[in-house]
Amino acid sequence: MALLENMRVFVRVVELGSLSAAGRSLRLSPAVVSHRLQSLEEHLNARLLNRTTRQVQFTEAGKVFYEQCLEVLDAAERAESSVAAIGGAPVGSLRVTAPLGFGRRILAPMVPRFRAANPLVDVRLRLSDHILDLLREATDVAIRMAVLKDSSFVVRKVADLPRVLCAAPAYLERRGTPERPEDLLDHHCLLLRFPGSQQFQWTLQGPNGPMNLPVTGQFDADDGDVLTAWALAGEGIVLKPVWEVAEHLQSGRLSLVLPDCPPEPVTLAVLYPHRSLLPAKIRAFIDFFVDNVRADLTRLGPGAVL
């Protein structure tokens, strides 16, 4: 097993281009990554990588070994999955990514319940509002809330989640309440911005069909919870799934804006890579998630799920 783990470390270093990045991906310190690479090279009696503080480069032996490692690791995972399928027990390490707010409020509390039902599966969460590259990040399952486009991955739709525009009463008293979608162009809109973000415009359901509005604002962030905090502080109008702001709407800390012209819903879906034999740990997690998430979202407030 030590050899397989060292091979996995080597592959991640090659894929991510540095020891530190590989360490972060695998939750290992750079010193441990370096030690495992050294152990692997000593075992093979060959230098695989030329390492500097900034980058790593293949040696000729390393290039050949990398290709073989991919085949060996893939075969090992298929073998593990086959045995798990026969025995009926999901097993292994499961890497899951999800948006920050969803991960904190919905997914993180769900993980211990999943683990209690599947004690041989170790769950590794990676939470980010950025859209991560599943292959580059070696991710098994991605939870997405988005207007989904074509994907090279298997997509299992879970639900449509309604969204709303809202702002603090103090902001609306100070700046006025928008009466038409076009009025948003004169307001401070709080935007989720990061590479690949789609929030350069808001799409509302107008009386004559969808309306695309190139809204702007003084503040943007790559963390959706920051936008909610700014909205609560009276800094602008925010676009959010109902489940994220239901408690603030119920308490009166936030008020609905343009309730007759809501934003288009967002799709909650599970993505995972195409595989000829889906590992039991992935199948078990997806089934558990789908069976539980609607009830978990609904508990946060009425109208959270369509």
Short mmCIF file of C-alpha atoms in Angstrom, two decimals:
data_model
loop_
_atom_site.label_atom_id
_atom_site.label_comp_id
_atom_site.label_asym_id
_atom_site.label_seq_id
_atom_site.Cartn_x
_atom_site.Cartn_y
_atom_site.Cartn_z
CA MET A 1 0.00 0.00 0.00
CA ALA A 2 2.91 2.35 0.71
CA LEU A 3 4.04 2.03 -2.90
CA LEU A 4 0.56 2.85 -4.20
CA GLU A 5 0.32 5.90 -1.93
CA ASN A 6 3.73 7.11 -3.08
CA MET A 7 2.60 6.67 -6.68
CA ARG A 8 -0.52 8.75 -5.97
CA VAL A 9 1.64 11.51 -4.51
CA PHE A 10 3.92 11.43 -7.56
CA VAL A 11 0.94 11.70 -9.94
CA ARG A 12 -0.53 14.66 -8.04
CA VAL A 13 2.81 16.48 -8.06
CA VAL A 14 3.04 16.03 -11.82
CA GLU A 15 -0.57 17.10 -12.40
CA LEU A 16 -0.41 20.20 -10.21
CA GLY A 17 3.18 21.19 -10.98
CA SER A 18 4.51 21.65 -7.45
CA LEU A 19 5.02 19.82 -4.19
CA SER A 20 3.10 22.41 -2.17
CA ALA A 21 0.04 22.27 -4.46
CA ALA A 22 0.05 18.48 -4.34
CA GLY A 23 0.34 18.62 -0.56
CA ARG A 24 -2.67 20.91 -0.27
CA SER A 25 -4.68 18.63 -2.56
CA LEU A 26 -3.78 15.51 -0.57
CA ARG A 27 -3.77 17.21 2.87
CA LEU A 28 -0.08 16.46 3.32
CA SER A 29 2.74 18.79 4.29
CA PRO A 30 5.37 19.61 1.64
CA ALA A 31 7.90 17.73 3.78
CA VAL A 32 5.79 14.55 3.66
CA VAL A 33 5.29 14.93 -0.10
CA SER A 34 9.03 15.33 -0.59
CA HIS A 35 9.74 12.30 1.62
CA ARG A 36 7.32 10.12 -0.32
CA LEU A 37 8.83 11.16 -3.64
CA GLN A 38 12.29 10.42 -2.31
CA SER A 39 11.16 6.99 -1.05
CA LEU A 40 9.65 6.24 -4.46
CA GLU A 41 12.85 7.23 -6.29
CA GLU A 42 14.95 5.14 -3.90
CA HIS A 43 12.64 2.16 -4.45
CA LEU A 44 13.00 2.53 -8.23
CA ASN A 45 16.65 3.54 -8.08
CA ALA A 46 15.86 6.33 -10.56
CA ARG A 47 15.26 10.07 -10.43
CA LEU A 48 11.72 10.86 -11.55
CA LEU A 49 11.55 14.65 -11.20
CA ASN A 50 13.92 17.57 -11.23
CA ARG A 51 12.64 19.79 -8.42
CA THR A 52 13.19 23.48 -7.74
CA THR A 53 11.43 25.83 -5.33
CA ARG A 54 9.10 26.97 -8.12
CA GLN A 55 8.43 23.97 -10.33
CA VAL A 56 9.03 20.33 -11.10
CA GLN A 57 10.00 18.78 -14.42
CA PHE A 58 9.94 15.23 -15.72
CA THR A 59 13.07 13.26 -16.17
CA GLU A 60 12.93 10.75 -19.03
CA ALA A 61 12.35 7.98 -16.49
CA GLY A 62 9.69 10.08 -14.75
CA LYS A 63 7.71 10.59 -17.94
CA VAL A 64 7.58 6.86 -18.64
CA PHE A 65 6.76 6.04 -15.03
CA TYR A 66 3.95 8.65 -14.89
CA GLU A 67 2.07 6.99 -17.75
CA GLN A 68 2.40 3.60 -16.09
CA CYS A 69 1.28 5.03 -12.73
CA LEU A 70 -1.98 6.22 -14.25
CA GLU A 71 -2.73 2.71 -15.48
CA VAL A 72 -1.77 1.09 -12.18
CA LEU A 73 -3.80 3.50 -10.03
CA ASP A 74 -6.81 3.21 -12.30
CA ALA A 75 -6.59 -0.59 -12.16
CA ALA A 76 -6.27 -0.50 -8.36
CA GLU A 77 -9.38 1.69 -8.06
CA ARG A 78 -11.35 -0.59 -10.38
CA ALA A 79 -10.28 -3.62 -8.37
CA GLU A 80 -11.27 -1.94 -5.10
CA SER A 81 -14.63 -0.95 -6.57
CA SER A 82 -15.27 -4.47 -7.86
CA VAL A 83 -14.64 -6.06 -4.47
CA ALA A 84 -16.71 -3.39 -2.71
CA ALA A 85 -19.56 -3.97 -5.13
CA ILE A 86 -19.50 -7.72 -4.49
CA GLY A 87 -19.30 -7.26 -0.73
CA GLY A 88 -21.88 -4.49 -0.77
CA ALA A 89 -19.71 -2.23 1.41
CA PRO A 90 -18.57 1.14 0.05
CA VAL A 91 -14.94 1.70 1.00
CA GLY A 92 -12.14 4.19 0.41
CA SER A 93 -11.48 7.92 0.39
CA LEU A 94 -14.18 10.08 -1.22
CA ARG A 95 -13.34 13.60 -2.44
CA VAL A 96 -16.34 15.95 -2.64
CA THR A 97 -16.50 19.61 -3.64
CA ALA A 98 -19.39 22.04 -3.09
CA PRO A 99 -20.10 25.78 -2.90
CA LEU A 100 -19.04 27.41 0.37
CA GLY A 101 -22.42 28.35 1.82
CA PHE A 102 -24.07 25.12 0.75
CA GLY A 103 -21.15 23.13 2.07
CA ARG A 104 -21.20 24.80 5.47
CA ARG A 105 -24.97 24.70 6.07
CA ILE A 106 -26.16 21.59 4.23
CA LEU A 107 -23.35 19.26 3.24
CA ALA A 108 -21.08 19.42 6.31
CA PRO A 109 -23.89 18.43 8.74
CA MET A 110 -24.84 15.62 6.34
CA VAL A 111 -21.35 14.06 6.21
CA PRO A 112 -21.33 12.54 9.73
CA ARG A 113 -24.71 10.93 9.01
CA PHE A 114 -23.36 9.48 5.77
CA ARG A 115 -20.22 8.27 7.56
CA ALA A 116 -22.30 6.59 10.26
CA ALA A 117 -24.10 4.62 7.54
CA ASN A 118 -20.87 3.96 5.61
CA PRO A 119 -18.08 3.60 8.19
CA LEU A 120 -15.47 2.43 5.67
CA VAL A 121 -15.66 5.66 3.62
CA ASP A 122 -13.53 8.68 4.54
CA VAL A 123 -14.97 11.95 3.18
CA ARG A 124 -12.65 14.80 2.10
CA LEU A 125 -14.56 18.06 1.56
CA ARG A 126 -13.29 20.89 -0.63
CA LEU A 127 -15.55 23.94 -0.32
CA SER A 128 -15.26 26.83 -2.77
CA ASP A 129 -17.54 29.20 -4.65
CA HIS A 130 -15.06 28.93 -7.55
CA ILE A 131 -15.85 26.36 -10.23
CA LEU A 132 -13.16 23.75 -9.70
CA ASP A 133 -11.67 21.50 -12.37
CA LEU A 134 -12.82 18.07 -11.21
CA LEU A 135 -10.07 16.15 -12.97
CA ARG A 136 -7.28 18.51 -11.95
CA GLU A 137 -8.47 18.50 -8.35
CA ALA A 138 -8.90 14.68 -8.38
CA THR A 139 -12.52 15.09 -7.24
CA ASP A 140 -14.97 12.19 -7.14
CA VAL A 141 -18.22 14.16 -6.74
CA ALA A 142 -19.13 17.82 -7.25
CA ILE A 143 -22.25 19.48 -5.87
CA ARG A 144 -23.21 22.38 -8.14
CA MET A 145 -25.80 25.12 -7.91
CA ALA A 146 -25.87 26.70 -11.35
CA VAL A 147 -27.71 27.22 -14.59
CA LEU A 148 -26.21 24.05 -16.00
CA LYS A 149 -24.66 23.87 -19.44
CA ASP A 150 -23.36 20.91 -21.40
CA SER A 151 -20.85 18.91 -19.41
CA SER A 152 -18.41 16.12 -20.10
CA PHE A 153 -19.38 14.66 -16.72
CA VAL A 154 -22.40 12.66 -15.64
CA VAL A 155 -25.00 15.12 -14.30
CA ARG A 156 -27.73 13.98 -11.92
CA LYS A 157 -30.26 16.74 -11.36
CA VAL A 158 -31.57 16.89 -7.81
CA ALA A 159 -33.92 19.89 -7.72
CA ASP A 160 -34.59 23.42 -8.92
CA LEU A 161 -33.96 26.02 -6.25
CA PRO A 162 -35.90 29.30 -6.47
CA ARG A 163 -33.93 32.52 -6.00
CA VAL A 164 -34.89 36.01 -4.84
CA LEU A 165 -33.61 39.55 -4.81
CA CYS A 166 -33.47 41.11 -1.36
CA ALA A 167 -31.98 43.98 0.61
CA ALA A 168 -32.00 45.40 4.12
CA PRO A 169 -34.91 47.75 4.90
CA ALA A 170 -32.38 50.47 5.74
CA TYR A 171 -30.90 50.28 2.23
CA LEU A 172 -34.34 50.49 0.60
CA GLU A 173 -35.30 53.46 2.76
CA ARG A 174 -32.09 55.22 1.79
CA ARG A 175 -31.99 54.38 -1.92
CA GLY A 176 -35.64 53.64 -2.73
CA THR A 177 -37.33 50.36 -3.63
CA PRO A 178 -37.02 49.24 -7.28
CA GLU A 179 -40.41 49.07 -8.98
CA ARG A 180 -39.28 47.68 -12.35
CA PRO A 181 -36.38 45.39 -13.25
CA GLU A 182 -34.69 48.27 -15.11
CA ASP A 183 -34.49 50.19 -11.83
CA LEU A 184 -31.78 47.76 -10.67
CA LEU A 185 -29.35 49.47 -13.05
CA ASP A 186 -29.37 52.49 -10.70
CA HIS A 187 -28.77 50.47 -7.53
CA HIS A 188 -25.81 48.96 -5.72
CA CYS A 189 -25.95 45.26 -6.61
CA LEU A 190 -23.75 42.83 -4.69
CA LEU A 191 -22.06 40.44 -7.11
CA LEU A 192 -20.34 37.08 -6.81
CA ARG A 193 -17.16 37.49 -8.86
CA PHE A 194 -14.42 34.98 -9.64
CA PRO A 195 -12.88 33.51 -12.81
CA GLY A 196 -15.71 31.77 -14.63
CA SER A 197 -18.45 33.49 -12.64
CA GLN A 198 -21.70 34.06 -14.53
CA GLN A 199 -22.89 36.97 -12.36
CA PHE A 200 -21.91 39.75 -14.75
CA GLN A 201 -25.64 40.08 -15.37
CA TRP A 202 -28.85 39.06 -13.63
CA THR A 203 -31.64 37.27 -15.49
CA LEU A 204 -35.12 38.05 -14.15
CA GLN A 205 -38.48 36.59 -15.13
CA GLY A 206 -40.18 39.66 -16.58
CA PRO A 207 -43.79 40.06 -17.79
CA ASN A 208 -42.67 39.46 -21.38
CA GLY A 209 -40.11 36.75 -20.73
CA PRO A 210 -36.57 36.62 -19.36
CA MET A 211 -34.74 39.93 -18.94
CA ASN A 212 -30.93 40.14 -18.84
CA LEU A 213 -29.71 43.10 -16.81
CA PRO A 214 -26.02 44.17 -16.73
CA VAL A 215 -26.13 45.21 -13.08
CA THR A 216 -23.21 46.85 -11.28
CA GLY A 217 -22.25 47.69 -7.75
CA GLN A 218 -19.60 49.06 -5.45
CA PHE A 219 -18.72 45.70 -3.89
CA ASP A 220 -18.13 42.20 -5.18
CA ALA A 221 -16.60 39.09 -3.60
CA ASP A 222 -15.79 35.47 -4.36
CA ASP A 223 -17.56 34.25 -1.20
CA GLY A 224 -21.36 34.21 -1.23
CA ASP A 225 -21.59 34.55 2.57
CA VAL A 226 -19.76 37.87 2.34
CA LEU A 227 -22.46 39.15 -0.03
CA THR A 228 -25.16 38.16 2.46
CA ALA A 229 -23.31 39.97 5.25
CA TRP A 230 -23.06 43.11 3.12
CA ALA A 231 -26.76 42.94 2.30
CA LEU A 232 -27.62 42.63 5.99
CA ALA A 233 -25.42 45.67 6.65
CA GLY A 234 -27.45 47.70 4.17
CA GLU A 235 -24.83 47.93 1.43
CA GLY A 236 -26.95 46.81 -1.52
CA ILE A 237 -29.23 44.32 -3.22
CA VAL A 238 -28.24 40.66 -3.36
CA LEU A 239 -29.44 37.72 -5.48
CA LYS A 240 -29.68 34.53 -3.44
CA PRO A 241 -31.32 31.09 -3.38
CA VAL A 242 -34.32 31.20 -1.02
CA TRP A 243 -32.78 28.68 1.38
CA GLU A 244 -29.77 30.95 2.01
CA VAL A 245 -31.79 33.98 3.14
CA ALA A 246 -35.06 32.45 4.39
CA GLU A 247 -34.28 33.13 8.07
CA HIS A 248 -33.40 36.77 7.33
CA LEU A 249 -36.58 37.28 5.31
CA GLN A 250 -38.67 35.74 8.08
CA SER A 251 -37.01 37.95 10.72
CA GLY A 252 -37.40 41.10 8.64
CA ARG A 253 -33.66 41.78 8.45
CA LEU A 254 -33.99 41.47 4.66
CA SER A 255 -36.92 42.43 2.44
CA LEU A 256 -37.88 41.04 -0.95
CA VAL A 257 -37.12 43.20 -3.99
CA LEU A 258 -39.21 42.84 -7.18
CA PRO A 259 -41.02 39.72 -5.94
CA ASP A 260 -43.15 39.65 -9.11
CA CYS A 261 -40.01 39.43 -11.29
CA PRO A 262 -37.86 36.82 -9.54
CA PRO A 263 -34.51 35.59 -10.84
CA GLU A 264 -34.50 32.34 -12.78
CA PRO A 265 -34.15 29.29 -10.50
CA VAL A 266 -30.80 27.60 -10.13
CA THR A 267 -30.33 23.85 -10.56
CA LEU A 268 -28.94 21.75 -7.75
CA ALA A 269 -27.09 18.81 -9.30
CA VAL A 270 -24.45 16.19 -8.63
CA LEU A 271 -21.61 15.79 -11.13
CA TYR A 272 -19.17 12.92 -11.36
CA PRO A 273 -16.76 11.62 -14.02
CA HIS A 274 -17.86 9.00 -16.53
CA ARG A 275 -16.67 5.57 -15.43
CA SER A 276 -17.37 2.12 -16.79
CA LEU A 277 -17.66 0.84 -13.23
CA LEU A 278 -18.83 3.45 -10.73
CA PRO A 279 -17.15 2.90 -7.35
CA ALA A 280 -19.56 1.86 -4.61
CA LYS A 281 -18.44 4.76 -2.41
CA ILE A 282 -19.54 7.29 -5.07
CA ARG A 283 -22.85 5.57 -5.72
CA ALA A 284 -23.58 5.36 -1.98
CA PHE A 285 -22.80 9.05 -1.41
CA ILE A 286 -24.89 10.27 -4.34
CA ASP A 287 -27.87 8.16 -3.31
CA PHE A 288 -27.58 9.36 0.30
CA PHE A 289 -27.30 12.99 -0.80
CA VAL A 290 -30.31 12.83 -3.12
CA ASP A 291 -32.41 11.03 -0.49
CA ASN A 292 -31.70 13.63 2.21
CA VAL A 293 -30.96 17.03 0.70
CA ARG A 294 -34.49 18.13 -0.17
CA ALA A 295 -35.66 17.67 3.42
CA ASP A 296 -32.56 19.43 4.77
CA LEU A 297 -33.16 22.44 2.49
CA THR A 298 -36.88 22.61 3.23
CA ARG A 299 -36.18 22.81 6.97
CA LEU A 300 -34.41 26.13 6.38
CA GLY A 301 -37.56 27.80 5.14
CA PRO A 302 -40.68 27.45 3.01
CA GLY A 303 -40.26 27.64 -0.74
CA ALA A 304 -36.61 26.60 -0.65
CA VAL A 305 -37.12 23.79 -3.20
CA LEU A 306 -39.34 23.58 -6.28
#
